[in-house]
Tab-separated table of C-alpha atoms in Angstrom:
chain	number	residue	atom	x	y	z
A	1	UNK	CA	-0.351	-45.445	17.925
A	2	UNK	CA	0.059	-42.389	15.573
A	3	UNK	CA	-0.937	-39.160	17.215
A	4	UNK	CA	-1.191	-40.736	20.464
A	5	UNK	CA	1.798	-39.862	23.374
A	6	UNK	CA	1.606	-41.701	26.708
A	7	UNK	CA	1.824	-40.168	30.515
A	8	UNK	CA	5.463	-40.904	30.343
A	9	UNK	CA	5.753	-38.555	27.477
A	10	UNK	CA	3.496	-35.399	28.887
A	11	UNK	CA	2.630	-34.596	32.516
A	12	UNK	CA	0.085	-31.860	32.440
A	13	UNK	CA	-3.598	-33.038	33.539
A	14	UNK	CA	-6.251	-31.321	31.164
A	15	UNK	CA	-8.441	-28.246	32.839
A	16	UNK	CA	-11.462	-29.341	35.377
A	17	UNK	CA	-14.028	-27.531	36.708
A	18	UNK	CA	-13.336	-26.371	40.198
A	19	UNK	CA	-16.640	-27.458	41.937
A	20	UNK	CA	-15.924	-31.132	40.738
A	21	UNK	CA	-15.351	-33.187	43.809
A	22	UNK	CA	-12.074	-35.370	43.868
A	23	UNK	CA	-12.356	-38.668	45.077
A	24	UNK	CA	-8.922	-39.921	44.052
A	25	UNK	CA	-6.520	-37.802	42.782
A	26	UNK	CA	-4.694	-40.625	40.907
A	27	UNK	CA	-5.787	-42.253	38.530
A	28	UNK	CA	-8.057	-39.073	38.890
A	29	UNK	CA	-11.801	-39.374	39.541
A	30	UNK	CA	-14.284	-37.061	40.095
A	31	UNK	CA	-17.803	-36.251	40.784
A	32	UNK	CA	-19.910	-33.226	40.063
A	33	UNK	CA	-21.927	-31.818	42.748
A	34	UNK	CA	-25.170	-33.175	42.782
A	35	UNK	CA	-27.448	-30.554	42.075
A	36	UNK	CA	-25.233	-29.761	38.520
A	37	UNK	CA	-26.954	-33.405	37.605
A	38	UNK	CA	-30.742	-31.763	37.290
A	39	UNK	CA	-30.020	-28.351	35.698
A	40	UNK	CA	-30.002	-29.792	32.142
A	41	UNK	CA	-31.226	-33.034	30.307
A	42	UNK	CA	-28.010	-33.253	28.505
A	43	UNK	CA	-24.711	-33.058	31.050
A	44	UNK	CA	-22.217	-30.058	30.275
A	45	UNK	CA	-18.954	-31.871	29.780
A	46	UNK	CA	-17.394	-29.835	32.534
A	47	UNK	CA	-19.851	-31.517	34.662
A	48	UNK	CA	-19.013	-35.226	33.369
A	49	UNK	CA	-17.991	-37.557	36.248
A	50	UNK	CA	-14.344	-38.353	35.438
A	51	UNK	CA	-13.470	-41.988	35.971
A	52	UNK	CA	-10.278	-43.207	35.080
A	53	UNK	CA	-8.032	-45.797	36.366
A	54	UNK	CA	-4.542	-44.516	34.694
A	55	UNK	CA	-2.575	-41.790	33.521
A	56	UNK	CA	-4.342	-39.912	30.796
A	57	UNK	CA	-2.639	-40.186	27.913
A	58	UNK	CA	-2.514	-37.098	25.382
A	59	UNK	CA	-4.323	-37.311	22.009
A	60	UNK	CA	-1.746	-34.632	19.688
A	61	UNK	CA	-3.030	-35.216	16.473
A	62	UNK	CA	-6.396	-36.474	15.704
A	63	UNK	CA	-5.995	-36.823	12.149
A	64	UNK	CA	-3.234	-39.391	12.335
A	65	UNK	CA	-5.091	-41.308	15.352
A	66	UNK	CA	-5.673	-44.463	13.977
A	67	UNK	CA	-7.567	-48.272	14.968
A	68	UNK	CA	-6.351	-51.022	14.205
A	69	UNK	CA	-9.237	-54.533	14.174
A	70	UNK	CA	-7.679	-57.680	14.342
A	71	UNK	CA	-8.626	-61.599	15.706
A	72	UNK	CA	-10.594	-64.241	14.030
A	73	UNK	CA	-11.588	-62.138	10.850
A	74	UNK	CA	-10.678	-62.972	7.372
A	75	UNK	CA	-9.161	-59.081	6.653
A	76	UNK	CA	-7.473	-57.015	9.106
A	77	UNK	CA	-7.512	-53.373	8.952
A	78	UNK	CA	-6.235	-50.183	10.451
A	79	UNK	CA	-8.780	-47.385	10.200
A	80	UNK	CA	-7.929	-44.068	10.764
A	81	UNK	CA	-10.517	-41.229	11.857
A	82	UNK	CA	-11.339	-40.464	8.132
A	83	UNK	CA	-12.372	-43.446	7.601
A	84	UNK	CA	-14.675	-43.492	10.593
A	85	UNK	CA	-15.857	-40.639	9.877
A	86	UNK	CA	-16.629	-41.251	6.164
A	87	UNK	CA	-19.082	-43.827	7.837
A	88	UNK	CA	-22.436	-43.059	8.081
A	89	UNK	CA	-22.813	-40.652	11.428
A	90	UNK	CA	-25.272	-41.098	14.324
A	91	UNK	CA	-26.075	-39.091	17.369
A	92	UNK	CA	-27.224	-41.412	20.139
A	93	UNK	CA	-28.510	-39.829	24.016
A	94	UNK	CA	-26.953	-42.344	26.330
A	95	UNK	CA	-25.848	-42.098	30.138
A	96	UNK	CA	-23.147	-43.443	31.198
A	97	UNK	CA	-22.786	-44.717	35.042
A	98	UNK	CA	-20.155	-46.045	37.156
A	99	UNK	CA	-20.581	-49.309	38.080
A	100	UNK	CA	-19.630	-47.696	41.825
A	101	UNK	CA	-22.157	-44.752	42.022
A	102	UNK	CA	-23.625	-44.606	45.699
A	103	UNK	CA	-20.940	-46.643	46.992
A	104	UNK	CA	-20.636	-44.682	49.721
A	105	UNK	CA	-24.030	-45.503	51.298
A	106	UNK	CA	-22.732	-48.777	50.951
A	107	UNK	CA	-19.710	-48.557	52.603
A	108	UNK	CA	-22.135	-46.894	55.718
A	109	UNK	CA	-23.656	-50.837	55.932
A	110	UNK	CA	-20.099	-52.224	55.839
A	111	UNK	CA	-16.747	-51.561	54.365
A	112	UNK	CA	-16.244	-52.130	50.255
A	113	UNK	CA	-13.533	-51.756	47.998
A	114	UNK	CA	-13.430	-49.299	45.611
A	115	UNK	CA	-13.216	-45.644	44.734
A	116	UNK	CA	-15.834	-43.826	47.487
A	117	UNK	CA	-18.444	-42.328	45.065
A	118	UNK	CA	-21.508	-39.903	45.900
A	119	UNK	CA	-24.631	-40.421	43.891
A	120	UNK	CA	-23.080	-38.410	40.861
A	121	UNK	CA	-20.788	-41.028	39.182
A	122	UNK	CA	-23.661	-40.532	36.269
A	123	UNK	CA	-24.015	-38.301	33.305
A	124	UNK	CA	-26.500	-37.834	30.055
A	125	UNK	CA	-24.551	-36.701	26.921
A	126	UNK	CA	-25.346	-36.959	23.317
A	127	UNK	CA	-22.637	-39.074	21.461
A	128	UNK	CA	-21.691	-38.992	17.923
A	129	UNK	CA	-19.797	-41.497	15.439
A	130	UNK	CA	-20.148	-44.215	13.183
A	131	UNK	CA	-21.977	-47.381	14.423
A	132	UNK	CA	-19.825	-50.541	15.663
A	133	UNK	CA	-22.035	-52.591	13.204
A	134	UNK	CA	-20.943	-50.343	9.863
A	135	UNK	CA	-17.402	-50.305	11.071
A	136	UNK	CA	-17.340	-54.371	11.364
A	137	UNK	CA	-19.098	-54.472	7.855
A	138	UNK	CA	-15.416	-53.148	6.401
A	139	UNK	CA	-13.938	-56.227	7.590
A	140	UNK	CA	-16.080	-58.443	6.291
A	141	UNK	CA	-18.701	-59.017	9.642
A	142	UNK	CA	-22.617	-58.907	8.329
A	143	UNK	CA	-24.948	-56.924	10.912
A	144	UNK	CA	-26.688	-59.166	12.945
A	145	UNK	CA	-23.986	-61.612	12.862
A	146	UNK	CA	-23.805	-64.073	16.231
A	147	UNK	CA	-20.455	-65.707	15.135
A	148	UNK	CA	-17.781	-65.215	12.472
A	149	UNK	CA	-16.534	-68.092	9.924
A	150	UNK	CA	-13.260	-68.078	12.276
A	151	UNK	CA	-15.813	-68.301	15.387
A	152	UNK	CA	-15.388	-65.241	16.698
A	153	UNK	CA	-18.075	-64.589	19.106
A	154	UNK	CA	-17.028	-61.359	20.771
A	155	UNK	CA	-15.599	-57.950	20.480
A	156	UNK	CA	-12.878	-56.856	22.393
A	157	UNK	CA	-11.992	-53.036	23.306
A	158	UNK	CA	-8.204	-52.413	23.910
A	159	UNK	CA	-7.290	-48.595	25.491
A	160	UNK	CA	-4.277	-46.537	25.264
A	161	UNK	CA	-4.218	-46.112	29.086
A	162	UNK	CA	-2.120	-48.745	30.922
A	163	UNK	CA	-3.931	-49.282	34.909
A	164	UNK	CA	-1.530	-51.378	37.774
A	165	UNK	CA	-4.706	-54.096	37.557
A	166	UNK	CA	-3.339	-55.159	34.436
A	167	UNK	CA	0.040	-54.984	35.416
A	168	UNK	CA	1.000	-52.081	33.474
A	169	UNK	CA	-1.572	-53.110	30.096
A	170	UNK	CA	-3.847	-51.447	28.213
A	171	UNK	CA	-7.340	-51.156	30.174
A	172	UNK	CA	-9.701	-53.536	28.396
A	173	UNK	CA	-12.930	-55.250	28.147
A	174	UNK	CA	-15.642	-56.854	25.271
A	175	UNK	CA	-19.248	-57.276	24.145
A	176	UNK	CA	-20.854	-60.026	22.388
A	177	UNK	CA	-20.381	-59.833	18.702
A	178	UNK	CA	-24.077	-60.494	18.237
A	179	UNK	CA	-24.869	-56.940	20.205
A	180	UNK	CA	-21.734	-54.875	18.371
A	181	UNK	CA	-23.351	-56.193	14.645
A	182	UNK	CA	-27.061	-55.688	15.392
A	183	UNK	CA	-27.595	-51.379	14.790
A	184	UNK	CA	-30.526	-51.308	16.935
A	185	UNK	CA	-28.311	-51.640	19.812
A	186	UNK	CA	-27.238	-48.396	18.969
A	187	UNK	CA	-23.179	-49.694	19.571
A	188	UNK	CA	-21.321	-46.477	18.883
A	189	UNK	CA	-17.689	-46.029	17.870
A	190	UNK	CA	-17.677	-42.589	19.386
A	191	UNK	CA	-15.707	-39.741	18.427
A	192	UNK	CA	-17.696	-36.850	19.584
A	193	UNK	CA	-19.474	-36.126	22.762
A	194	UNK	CA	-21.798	-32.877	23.182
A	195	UNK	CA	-20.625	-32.053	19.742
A	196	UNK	CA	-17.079	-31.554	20.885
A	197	UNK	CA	-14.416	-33.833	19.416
A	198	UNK	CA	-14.066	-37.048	21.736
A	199	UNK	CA	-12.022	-40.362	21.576
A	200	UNK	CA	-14.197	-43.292	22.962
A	201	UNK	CA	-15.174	-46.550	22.624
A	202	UNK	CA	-17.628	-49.173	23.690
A	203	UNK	CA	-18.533	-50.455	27.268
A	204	UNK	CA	-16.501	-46.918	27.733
A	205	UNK	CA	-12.758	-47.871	26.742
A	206	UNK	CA	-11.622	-44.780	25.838
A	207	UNK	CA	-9.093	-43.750	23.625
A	208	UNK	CA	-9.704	-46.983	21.995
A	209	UNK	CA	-6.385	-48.671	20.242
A	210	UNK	CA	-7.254	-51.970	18.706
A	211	UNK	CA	-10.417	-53.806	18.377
A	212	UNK	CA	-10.233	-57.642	18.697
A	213	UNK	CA	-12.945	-60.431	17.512
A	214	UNK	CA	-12.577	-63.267	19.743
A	215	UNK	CA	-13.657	-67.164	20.437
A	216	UNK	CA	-14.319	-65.780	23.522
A	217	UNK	CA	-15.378	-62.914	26.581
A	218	UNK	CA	-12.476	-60.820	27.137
A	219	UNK	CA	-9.786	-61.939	29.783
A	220	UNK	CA	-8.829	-58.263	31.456
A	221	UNK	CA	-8.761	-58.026	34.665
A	222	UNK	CA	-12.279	-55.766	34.774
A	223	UNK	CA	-14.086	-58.421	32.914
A	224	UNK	CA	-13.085	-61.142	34.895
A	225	UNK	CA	-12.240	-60.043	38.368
A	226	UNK	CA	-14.054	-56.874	38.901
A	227	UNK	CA	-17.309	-55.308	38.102
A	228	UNK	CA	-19.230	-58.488	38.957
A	229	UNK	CA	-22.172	-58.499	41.613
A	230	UNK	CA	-22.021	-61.130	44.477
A	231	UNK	CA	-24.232	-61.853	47.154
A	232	UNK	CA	-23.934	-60.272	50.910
A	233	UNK	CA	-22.422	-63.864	52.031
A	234	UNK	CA	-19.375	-63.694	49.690
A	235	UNK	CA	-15.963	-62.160	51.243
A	236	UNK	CA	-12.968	-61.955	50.535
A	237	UNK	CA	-11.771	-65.100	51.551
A	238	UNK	CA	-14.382	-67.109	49.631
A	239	UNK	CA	-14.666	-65.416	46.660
A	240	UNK	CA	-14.703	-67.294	43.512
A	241	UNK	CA	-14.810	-64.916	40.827
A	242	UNK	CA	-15.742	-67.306	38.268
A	243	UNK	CA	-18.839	-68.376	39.426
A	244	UNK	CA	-20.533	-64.703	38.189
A	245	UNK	CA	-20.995	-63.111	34.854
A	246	UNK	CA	-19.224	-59.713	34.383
A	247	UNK	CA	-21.860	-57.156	34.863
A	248	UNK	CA	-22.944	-55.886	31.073
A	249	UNK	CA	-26.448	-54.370	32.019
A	250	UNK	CA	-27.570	-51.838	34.876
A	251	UNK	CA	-30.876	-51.989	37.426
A	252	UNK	CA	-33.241	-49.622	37.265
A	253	UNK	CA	-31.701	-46.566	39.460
A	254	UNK	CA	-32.945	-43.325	40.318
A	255	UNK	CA	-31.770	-40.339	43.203
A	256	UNK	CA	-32.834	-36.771	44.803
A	257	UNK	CA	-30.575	-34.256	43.463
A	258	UNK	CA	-31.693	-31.232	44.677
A	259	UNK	CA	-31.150	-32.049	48.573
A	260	UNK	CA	-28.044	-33.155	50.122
A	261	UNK	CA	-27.718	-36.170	52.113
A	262	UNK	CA	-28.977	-33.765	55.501
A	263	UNK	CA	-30.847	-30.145	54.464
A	264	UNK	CA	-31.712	-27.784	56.805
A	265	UNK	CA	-34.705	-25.854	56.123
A	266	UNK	CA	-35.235	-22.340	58.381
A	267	UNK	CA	-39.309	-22.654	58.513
A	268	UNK	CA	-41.787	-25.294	57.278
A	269	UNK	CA	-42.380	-24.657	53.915
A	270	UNK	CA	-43.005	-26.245	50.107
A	271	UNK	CA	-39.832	-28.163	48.844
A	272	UNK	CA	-38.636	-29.003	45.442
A	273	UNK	CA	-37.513	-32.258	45.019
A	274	UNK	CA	-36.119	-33.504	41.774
A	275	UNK	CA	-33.535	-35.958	40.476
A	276	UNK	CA	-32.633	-38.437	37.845
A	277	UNK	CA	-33.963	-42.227	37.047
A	278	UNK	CA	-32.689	-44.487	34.475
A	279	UNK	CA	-32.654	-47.785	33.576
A	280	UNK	CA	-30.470	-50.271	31.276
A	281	UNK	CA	-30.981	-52.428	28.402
A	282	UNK	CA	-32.986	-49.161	26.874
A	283	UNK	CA	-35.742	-49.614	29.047
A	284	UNK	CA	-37.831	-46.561	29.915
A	285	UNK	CA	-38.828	-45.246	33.469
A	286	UNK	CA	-42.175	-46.052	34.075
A	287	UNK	CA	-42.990	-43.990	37.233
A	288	UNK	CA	-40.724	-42.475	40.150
A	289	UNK	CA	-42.383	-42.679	43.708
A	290	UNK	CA	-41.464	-39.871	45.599
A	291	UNK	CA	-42.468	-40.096	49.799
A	292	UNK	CA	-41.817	-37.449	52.775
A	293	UNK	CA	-42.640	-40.324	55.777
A	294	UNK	CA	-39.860	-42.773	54.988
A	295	UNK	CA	-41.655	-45.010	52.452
A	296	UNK	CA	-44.942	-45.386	53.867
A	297	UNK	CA	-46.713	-43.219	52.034
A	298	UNK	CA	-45.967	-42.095	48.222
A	299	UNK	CA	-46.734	-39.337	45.660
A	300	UNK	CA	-45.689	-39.929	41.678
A	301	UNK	CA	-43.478	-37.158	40.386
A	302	UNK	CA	-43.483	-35.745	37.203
A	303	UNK	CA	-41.174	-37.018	34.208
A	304	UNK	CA	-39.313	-35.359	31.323
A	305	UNK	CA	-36.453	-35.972	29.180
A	306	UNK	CA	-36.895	-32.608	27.024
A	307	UNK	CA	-38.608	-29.331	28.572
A	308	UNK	CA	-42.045	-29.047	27.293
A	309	UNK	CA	-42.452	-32.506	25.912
A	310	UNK	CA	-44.681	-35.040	27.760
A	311	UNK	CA	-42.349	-38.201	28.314
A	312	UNK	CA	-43.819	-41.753	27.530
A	313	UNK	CA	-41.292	-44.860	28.737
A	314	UNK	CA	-42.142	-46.645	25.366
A	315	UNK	CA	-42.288	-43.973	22.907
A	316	UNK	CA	-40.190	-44.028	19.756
A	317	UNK	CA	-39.607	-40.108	20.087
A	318	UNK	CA	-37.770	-40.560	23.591
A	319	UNK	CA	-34.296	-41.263	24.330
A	320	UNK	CA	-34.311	-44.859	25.409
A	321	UNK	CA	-30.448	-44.910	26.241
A	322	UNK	CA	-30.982	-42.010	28.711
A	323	UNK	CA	-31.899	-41.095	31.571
A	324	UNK	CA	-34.983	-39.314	33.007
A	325	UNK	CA	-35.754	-36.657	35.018
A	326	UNK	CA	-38.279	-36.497	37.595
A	327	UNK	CA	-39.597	-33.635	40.021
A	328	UNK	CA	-42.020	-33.199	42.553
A	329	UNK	CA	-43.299	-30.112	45.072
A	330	UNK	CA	-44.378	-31.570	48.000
A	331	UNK	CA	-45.212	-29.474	52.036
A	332	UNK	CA	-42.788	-30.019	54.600
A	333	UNK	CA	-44.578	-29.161	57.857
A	334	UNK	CA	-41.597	-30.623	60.187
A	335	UNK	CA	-38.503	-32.870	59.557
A	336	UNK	CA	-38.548	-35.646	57.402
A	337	UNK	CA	-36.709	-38.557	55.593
A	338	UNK	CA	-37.505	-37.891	52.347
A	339	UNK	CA	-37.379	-41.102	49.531
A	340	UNK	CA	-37.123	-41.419	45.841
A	341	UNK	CA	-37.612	-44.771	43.944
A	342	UNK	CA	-38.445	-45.415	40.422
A	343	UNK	CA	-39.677	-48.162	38.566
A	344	UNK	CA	-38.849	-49.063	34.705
A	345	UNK	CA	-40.820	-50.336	31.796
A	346	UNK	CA	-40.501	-54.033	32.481
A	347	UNK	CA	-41.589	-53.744	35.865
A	348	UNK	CA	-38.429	-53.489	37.531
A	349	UNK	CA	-38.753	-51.672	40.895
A	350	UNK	CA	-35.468	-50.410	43.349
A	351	UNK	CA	-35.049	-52.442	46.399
A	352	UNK	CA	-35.903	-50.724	49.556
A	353	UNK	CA	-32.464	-51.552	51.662
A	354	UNK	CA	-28.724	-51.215	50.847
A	355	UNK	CA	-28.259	-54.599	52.977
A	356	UNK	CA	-29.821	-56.674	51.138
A	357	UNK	CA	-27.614	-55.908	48.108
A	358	UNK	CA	-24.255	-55.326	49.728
A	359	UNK	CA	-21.774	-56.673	48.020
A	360	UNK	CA	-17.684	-56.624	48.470
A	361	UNK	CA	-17.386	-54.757	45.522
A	362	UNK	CA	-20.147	-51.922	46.621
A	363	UNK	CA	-21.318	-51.853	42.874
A	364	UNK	CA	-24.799	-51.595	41.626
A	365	UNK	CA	-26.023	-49.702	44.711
A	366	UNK	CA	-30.024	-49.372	43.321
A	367	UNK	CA	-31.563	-49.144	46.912
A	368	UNK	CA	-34.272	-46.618	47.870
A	369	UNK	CA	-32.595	-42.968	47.919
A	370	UNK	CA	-32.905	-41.380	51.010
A	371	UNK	CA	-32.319	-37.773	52.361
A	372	UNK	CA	-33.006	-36.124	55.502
A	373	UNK	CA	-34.658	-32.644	55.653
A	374	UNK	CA	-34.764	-30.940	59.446
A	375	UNK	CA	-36.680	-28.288	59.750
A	376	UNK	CA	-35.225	-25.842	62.337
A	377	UNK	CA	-33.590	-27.113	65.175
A	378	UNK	CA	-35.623	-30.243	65.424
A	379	UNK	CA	-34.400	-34.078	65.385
A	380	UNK	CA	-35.954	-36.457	63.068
């Protein structure tokens, strides 16, 4: 692709924050510490998780980076970024999470596979571009359009980045066209993030190379062997992987980020507890339960997405892509196990244990957050 050069072509890694937390060095992926998550609604890019799973290829010149969109559509078409960008633009508050956030609890209940993530494989930021649905118009595709005359049902996302679970391909993985044409979905071709300059696509391919309409889901590797929830009885022996859908959609989630997993407090005291809740499909956070006895007993913590402006879960003026945060004050006379759970607009409430969601993969961990606050020198 113009403007594009590969990792065989350049070998310097772009600058990271120091206090990010490295939990594979290559492909590189990385966490920011926890409490970075809750000291702004909107995530500082230096304090963007950093999930990759190949070299990072170098963008040189943005003005000759180009798209191409191809498959079962009458006209196909390269677009370059001015043509994107002569597209109507949109700024769209979404968070983004790793299918693997919290693994690690998981792994505590029994080994997984995967890259060992803390409870920060999340981030809010504030993405500009042109919607998927406008860029699809220039080749002919209607908005709210479920198939194409060719019967093309679905989009496809092809990277730059070549991972080993491709065998040395692109990184890739699709929607359905009926969600990329329909602008309410908010589908973003994404070139900025934060206001800084960004390559991206959808379902987070980045540096995006071709878009493909298609009779059918992608094939990659992450659509159709990874990234799928299974039950606690399924191993690695017996998996069938076609027996599950490739996970599009996340559970309602929420997690303390202002304690570590074990805080020691000098003296009895009050404590600040606060974190972040968020749910998919755009629906809002209802409540988050916060309790200092280990889930018997509960207090509601407050919510906001913007300082100084009451949050509603079904109110047109909030952010329904993003997350929410949530913070309570609560007296700590001795040690406690202290728990966060939130439920969403539809109802949708975090299950208590990590067992009885364990799967292989340790994705989707959604279980009750838990963190344990001594007080002194005494056990819990």
């Amino acid at each position: 692709m113009p403007g594009i050069k590969g990792p065989s072509e350049y070998s310097r890694e772009p600058p990271r924050h120091p206090s990010l937390v490295i939990n594979s060095k290559q492909p590189f992926n990385a966490e920011p510490p926890r409490s970075a998550l809750v000291t702004s609604y909107v995530t500082p890019v230096d304090f963007f998780y950093k999930r990759n799973h190949g070299p990072i290829p170098v963008v040189d010149d943005i003005e000759r980076y180009s798209v191409s969109l191809n498959g079962l559509i009458e006209t196909p078409k390269e677009l370059t970024m001015r043509d994107i960008r002569s597209l109507p633009k949109y700024s769209v508050a979404a968070t983004l999470q790793c299918a693997g956030n919290r693994r690690t609890a998981m792994s505590k209940v029994k080994t997984v596979k995967g890259v060992g993530w803390g409870i920060s494989a999340i981030g809010n930021a504030v993405w500009g571009g042109a919607k998927l649905a406008d860029v699809l118009e220039l080749v002919g595709i209607p908005k709210f359009t479920a198939a194409t005359k060719s019967g093309g049902k679905h989009v496809e996302f092809v990277s730059i980045d070549k991972c080993k679970e491709e065998n040395g391909g692109p990184y890739k993985a699709s929607i359905p066209l009926f969600q990329a044409t329909n602008p309410d979905a908010d589908v973003l071709l994404a070139y900025e993030m934060n206001g800084e300059v960004s390559v991206i696509g959808a379902r987070s391919v980045k540096w995006l190379d071709s878009i493909n309409i298609l009779a059918n889901e992608c094939q990659g590797f992450f659509m159709q062997k990874d990234y799928k929830m299974f039950p606690p009885s399924v191993n690695w022996d017996n998996i069938d992987w076609s027996t599950r859908r490739p996970q599009m959609d996340f559970p309602v989630q929420s997690a303390i980020c202002s304690l570590e997993d074990l805080t020691i407090m000098k003296q009895p005291g009050k404590v600040r507890v606060s974190g972040y809740a968020v749910s998919g499909g755009g629906r809002g956070i209802e409540r988050v339960d916060v309790s200092m006895d280990g889930g018997k007993t509960w207090v509601e913590a407050t919510r906001y997405q913007k300082p100084g402006i009451s949050y509603v879960s079904d109110d047109t003026n909030s952010d329904k892509w993003a997350w929410v945060l949530f913070e309570a004050t609560v007296d700590v006379p001795h040690s406690v196990e202290i728990v966060a759970k939130a439920v969403d607009s539809a109802a949708n409430v975090q299950p208590e244990s990590v067992q009885e969601i364990w799967n292989l993969r340790g994705v989707l961990n959604t279980s009750w957050h838990r963190v344990q606050l001594r007080v002194g020198h005494s056990n819990l």
